[in-house]
JSON list of C-alpha atoms in Angstrom, two decimals:
[
{"chain": "A", "resi": 1, "resn": "MET", "atom": "CA", "xyz": [-52.90, -77.99, 12.14]},
{"chain": "A", "resi": 2, "resn": "LYS", "atom": "CA", "xyz": [-49.43, -77.85, 13.69]},
{"chain": "A", "resi": 3, "resn": "LYS", "atom": "CA", "xyz": [-47.92, -79.59, 10.69]},
{"chain": "A", "resi": 4, "resn": "MET", "atom": "CA", "xyz": [-49.46, -77.08, 8.31]},
{"chain": "A", "resi": 5, "resn": "ILE", "atom": "CA", "xyz": [-48.07, -74.15, 10.33]},
{"chain": "A", "resi": 6, "resn": "LEU", "atom": "CA", "xyz": [-44.66, -75.81, 10.53]},
{"chain": "A", "resi": 7, "resn": "ALA", "atom": "CA", "xyz": [-44.63, -76.46, 6.77]},
{"chain": "A", "resi": 8, "resn": "ALA", "atom": "CA", "xyz": [-45.66, -72.86, 6.05]},
{"chain": "A", "resi": 9, "resn": "ALA", "atom": "CA", "xyz": [-42.91, -71.53, 8.34]},
{"chain": "A", "resi": 10, "resn": "ALA", "atom": "CA", "xyz": [-40.32, -73.75, 6.64]},
{"chain": "A", "resi": 11, "resn": "ALA", "atom": "CA", "xyz": [-41.47, -72.62, 3.20]},
{"chain": "A", "resi": 12, "resn": "ALA", "atom": "CA", "xyz": [-41.30, -68.96, 4.27]},
{"chain": "A", "resi": 13, "resn": "ALA", "atom": "CA", "xyz": [-37.79, -69.47, 5.67]},
{"chain": "A", "resi": 14, "resn": "LEU", "atom": "CA", "xyz": [-36.60, -71.11, 2.44]},
{"chain": "A", "resi": 15, "resn": "ALA", "atom": "CA", "xyz": [-38.15, -68.34, 0.37]},
{"chain": "A", "resi": 16, "resn": "ALA", "atom": "CA", "xyz": [-36.47, -65.65, 2.49]},
{"chain": "A", "resi": 17, "resn": "ALA", "atom": "CA", "xyz": [-33.13, -67.44, 2.28]},
{"chain": "A", "resi": 18, "resn": "SER", "atom": "CA", "xyz": [-33.32, -67.71, -1.50]},
{"chain": "A", "resi": 19, "resn": "LEU", "atom": "CA", "xyz": [-33.98, -63.97, -1.85]},
{"chain": "A", "resi": 20, "resn": "ALA", "atom": "CA", "xyz": [-30.93, -62.94, 0.18]},
{"chain": "A", "resi": 21, "resn": "PRO", "atom": "CA", "xyz": [-28.60, -61.10, -2.26]},
{"chain": "A", "resi": 22, "resn": "ALA", "atom": "CA", "xyz": [-25.38, -61.19, -0.20]},
{"chain": "A", "resi": 23, "resn": "PRO", "atom": "CA", "xyz": [-22.99, -63.91, -1.39]},
{"chain": "A", "resi": 24, "resn": "ALA", "atom": "CA", "xyz": [-20.86, -65.74, 1.15]},
{"chain": "A", "resi": 25, "resn": "SER", "atom": "CA", "xyz": [-17.24, -64.68, 1.49]},
{"chain": "A", "resi": 26, "resn": "ALA", "atom": "CA", "xyz": [-14.39, -65.56, 3.78]},
{"chain": "A", "resi": 27, "resn": "ARG", "atom": "CA", "xyz": [-14.04, -61.93, 4.93]},
{"chain": "A", "resi": 28, "resn": "ASP", "atom": "CA", "xyz": [-17.38, -61.89, 6.76]},
{"chain": "A", "resi": 29, "resn": "GLY", "atom": "CA", "xyz": [-15.72, -62.83, 10.05]},
{"chain": "A", "resi": 30, "resn": "GLY", "atom": "CA", "xyz": [-17.84, -65.96, 10.60]},
{"chain": "A", "resi": 31, "resn": "ALA", "atom": "CA", "xyz": [-21.22, -64.37, 9.87]},
{"chain": "A", "resi": 32, "resn": "VAL", "atom": "CA", "xyz": [-22.17, -67.20, 7.49]},
{"chain": "A", "resi": 33, "resn": "ALA", "atom": "CA", "xyz": [-21.21, -69.87, 10.00]},
{"chain": "A", "resi": 34, "resn": "ALA", "atom": "CA", "xyz": [-23.18, -68.06, 12.69]},
{"chain": "A", "resi": 35, "resn": "GLY", "atom": "CA", "xyz": [-26.21, -67.95, 10.39]},
{"chain": "A", "resi": 36, "resn": "VAL", "atom": "CA", "xyz": [-25.94, -71.64, 9.60]},
{"chain": "A", "resi": 37, "resn": "LEU", "atom": "CA", "xyz": [-25.57, -72.58, 13.26]},
{"chain": "A", "resi": 38, "resn": "GLY", "atom": "CA", "xyz": [-28.45, -70.31, 14.23]},
{"chain": "A", "resi": 39, "resn": "GLY", "atom": "CA", "xyz": [-30.65, -71.91, 11.58]},
{"chain": "A", "resi": 40, "resn": "LEU", "atom": "CA", "xyz": [-29.76, -75.39, 12.77]},
{"chain": "A", "resi": 41, "resn": "ALA", "atom": "CA", "xyz": [-30.48, -74.43, 16.37]},
{"chain": "A", "resi": 42, "resn": "ALA", "atom": "CA", "xyz": [-33.83, -72.88, 15.44]},
{"chain": "A", "resi": 43, "resn": "GLY", "atom": "CA", "xyz": [-34.72, -75.96, 13.39]},
{"chain": "A", "resi": 44, "resn": "ALA", "atom": "CA", "xyz": [-33.81, -78.25, 16.28]},
{"chain": "A", "resi": 45, "resn": "ILE", "atom": "CA", "xyz": [-35.96, -76.23, 18.69]},
{"chain": "A", "resi": 46, "resn": "ILE", "atom": "CA", "xyz": [-38.96, -76.12, 16.35]},
{"chain": "A", "resi": 47, "resn": "GLY", "atom": "CA", "xyz": [-38.57, -79.79, 15.43]},
{"chain": "A", "resi": 48, "resn": "GLY", "atom": "CA", "xyz": [-38.24, -80.81, 19.06]},
{"chain": "A", "resi": 49, "resn": "ALA", "atom": "CA", "xyz": [-41.36, -78.88, 19.99]},
{"chain": "A", "resi": 50, "resn": "ALA", "atom": "CA", "xyz": [-43.32, -80.45, 17.14]},
{"chain": "A", "resi": 51, "resn": "ALA", "atom": "CA", "xyz": [-42.10, -83.97, 17.92]},
{"chain": "A", "resi": 52, "resn": "SER", "atom": "CA", "xyz": [-42.68, -83.82, 21.67]},
{"chain": "A", "resi": 53, "resn": "ALA", "atom": "CA", "xyz": [-46.39, -83.10, 21.38]},
{"chain": "A", "resi": 54, "resn": "PRO", "atom": "CA", "xyz": [-48.33, -86.31, 22.07]},
{"chain": "A", "resi": 55, "resn": "PRO", "atom": "CA", "xyz": [-50.83, -87.39, 19.44]},
{"chain": "A", "resi": 56, "resn": "PRO", "atom": "CA", "xyz": [-54.48, -86.76, 20.27]},
{"chain": "A", "resi": 57, "resn": "ALA", "atom": "CA", "xyz": [-56.08, -89.68, 22.05]},
{"chain": "A", "resi": 58, "resn": "TYR", "atom": "CA", "xyz": [-59.71, -90.62, 21.75]},
{"chain": "A", "resi": 59, "resn": "TYR", "atom": "CA", "xyz": [-61.13, -92.78, 24.49]},
{"chain": "A", "resi": 60, "resn": "GLY", "atom": "CA", "xyz": [-64.41, -94.60, 24.36]},
{"chain": "A", "resi": 61, "resn": "PRO", "atom": "CA", "xyz": [-66.66, -95.12, 27.33]},
{"chain": "A", "resi": 62, "resn": "GLY", "atom": "CA", "xyz": [-65.46, -97.43, 30.08]},
{"chain": "A", "resi": 63, "resn": "PRO", "atom": "CA", "xyz": [-66.67, -100.98, 30.50]},
{"chain": "A", "resi": 64, "resn": "ALA", "atom": "CA", "xyz": [-70.19, -101.32, 31.80]},
{"chain": "A", "resi": 65, "resn": "TYR", "atom": "CA", "xyz": [-70.81, -104.12, 34.24]},
{"chain": "A", "resi": 66, "resn": "VAL", "atom": "CA", "xyz": [-74.41, -105.20, 34.06]},
{"chain": "A", "resi": 67, "resn": "ALA", "atom": "CA", "xyz": [-75.65, -107.57, 36.71]},
{"chain": "A", "resi": 68, "resn": "GLY", "atom": "CA", "xyz": [-78.14, -110.22, 35.77]},
{"chain": "A", "resi": 69, "resn": "PRO", "atom": "CA", "xyz": [-81.79, -109.66, 36.39]},
{"chain": "A", "resi": 70, "resn": "PRO", "atom": "CA", "xyz": [-82.61, -109.66, 40.10]},
{"chain": "A", "resi": 71, "resn": "CYS", "atom": "CA", "xyz": [-85.58, -111.95, 39.54]},
{"chain": "A", "resi": 72, "resn": "TYR", "atom": "CA", "xyz": [-86.34, -114.74, 37.11]},
{"chain": "A", "resi": 73, "resn": "TRP", "atom": "CA", "xyz": [-89.14, -117.20, 36.42]},
{"chain": "A", "resi": 74, "resn": "ARG", "atom": "CA", "xyz": [-88.78, -120.96, 36.87]},
{"chain": "A", "resi": 75, "resn": "ARG", "atom": "CA", "xyz": [-91.12, -123.87, 36.26]},
{"chain": "A", "resi": 76, "resn": "GLU", "atom": "CA", "xyz": [-91.79, -125.94, 39.34]},
{"chain": "A", "resi": 77, "resn": "ARG", "atom": "CA", "xyz": [-93.69, -129.19, 39.87]},
{"chain": "A", "resi": 78, "resn": "PHE", "atom": "CA", "xyz": [-96.05, -129.51, 42.82]},
{"chain": "A", "resi": 79, "resn": "TRP", "atom": "CA", "xyz": [-98.65, -131.97, 44.09]},
{"chain": "A", "resi": 80, "resn": "ASP", "atom": "CA", "xyz": [-102.14, -130.48, 44.35]},
{"chain": "A", "resi": 81, "resn": "GLY", "atom": "CA", "xyz": [-103.77, -133.47, 46.02]},
{"chain": "A", "resi": 82, "resn": "TYR", "atom": "CA", "xyz": [-104.99, -135.01, 42.78]},
{"chain": "A", "resi": 83, "resn": "GLY", "atom": "CA", "xyz": [-101.79, -135.17, 40.74]},
{"chain": "A", "resi": 84, "resn": "TRP", "atom": "CA", "xyz": [-98.56, -133.47, 39.77]},
{"chain": "A", "resi": 85, "resn": "ARG", "atom": "CA", "xyz": [-98.95, -130.06, 38.21]},
{"chain": "A", "resi": 86, "resn": "VAL", "atom": "CA", "xyz": [-96.49, -127.45, 36.89]},
{"chain": "A", "resi": 87, "resn": "ARG", "atom": "CA", "xyz": [-96.58, -123.77, 37.76]},
{"chain": "A", "resi": 88, "resn": "ARG", "atom": "CA", "xyz": [-94.31, -120.81, 37.11]},
{"chain": "A", "resi": 89, "resn": "VAL", "atom": "CA", "xyz": [-92.63, -119.39, 40.22]},
{"chain": "A", "resi": 90, "resn": "GLN", "atom": "CA", "xyz": [-90.73, -116.09, 40.43]},
{"chain": "A", "resi": 91, "resn": "ILE", "atom": "CA", "xyz": [-87.30, -116.50, 42.10]},
{"chain": "A", "resi": 92, "resn": "CYS", "atom": "CA", "xyz": [-85.58, -113.35, 43.45]},
{"chain": "A", "resi": 93, "resn": "ASP", "atom": "CA", "xyz": [-82.06, -113.35, 44.86]}
]
């Protein structure tokens, strides 16, 4: 958006400068030099303002630290009096 406004302002300034009917002469007492210096100063100010604006930054969400499940299932062997058997046991930390 800023670039479009800046380009439109530059185009308007060039159009206004091309329509100026007064030719430059040495008898103006430095009016042409003052106009040129004023234009350069205005251009430097506008250009500096446009260049100093930081580009827009888009940040995603922060890192998410997900802990492991608090409980898990494990197979465990046990002796039931007649033989070895396997059962699932829930382990919680």
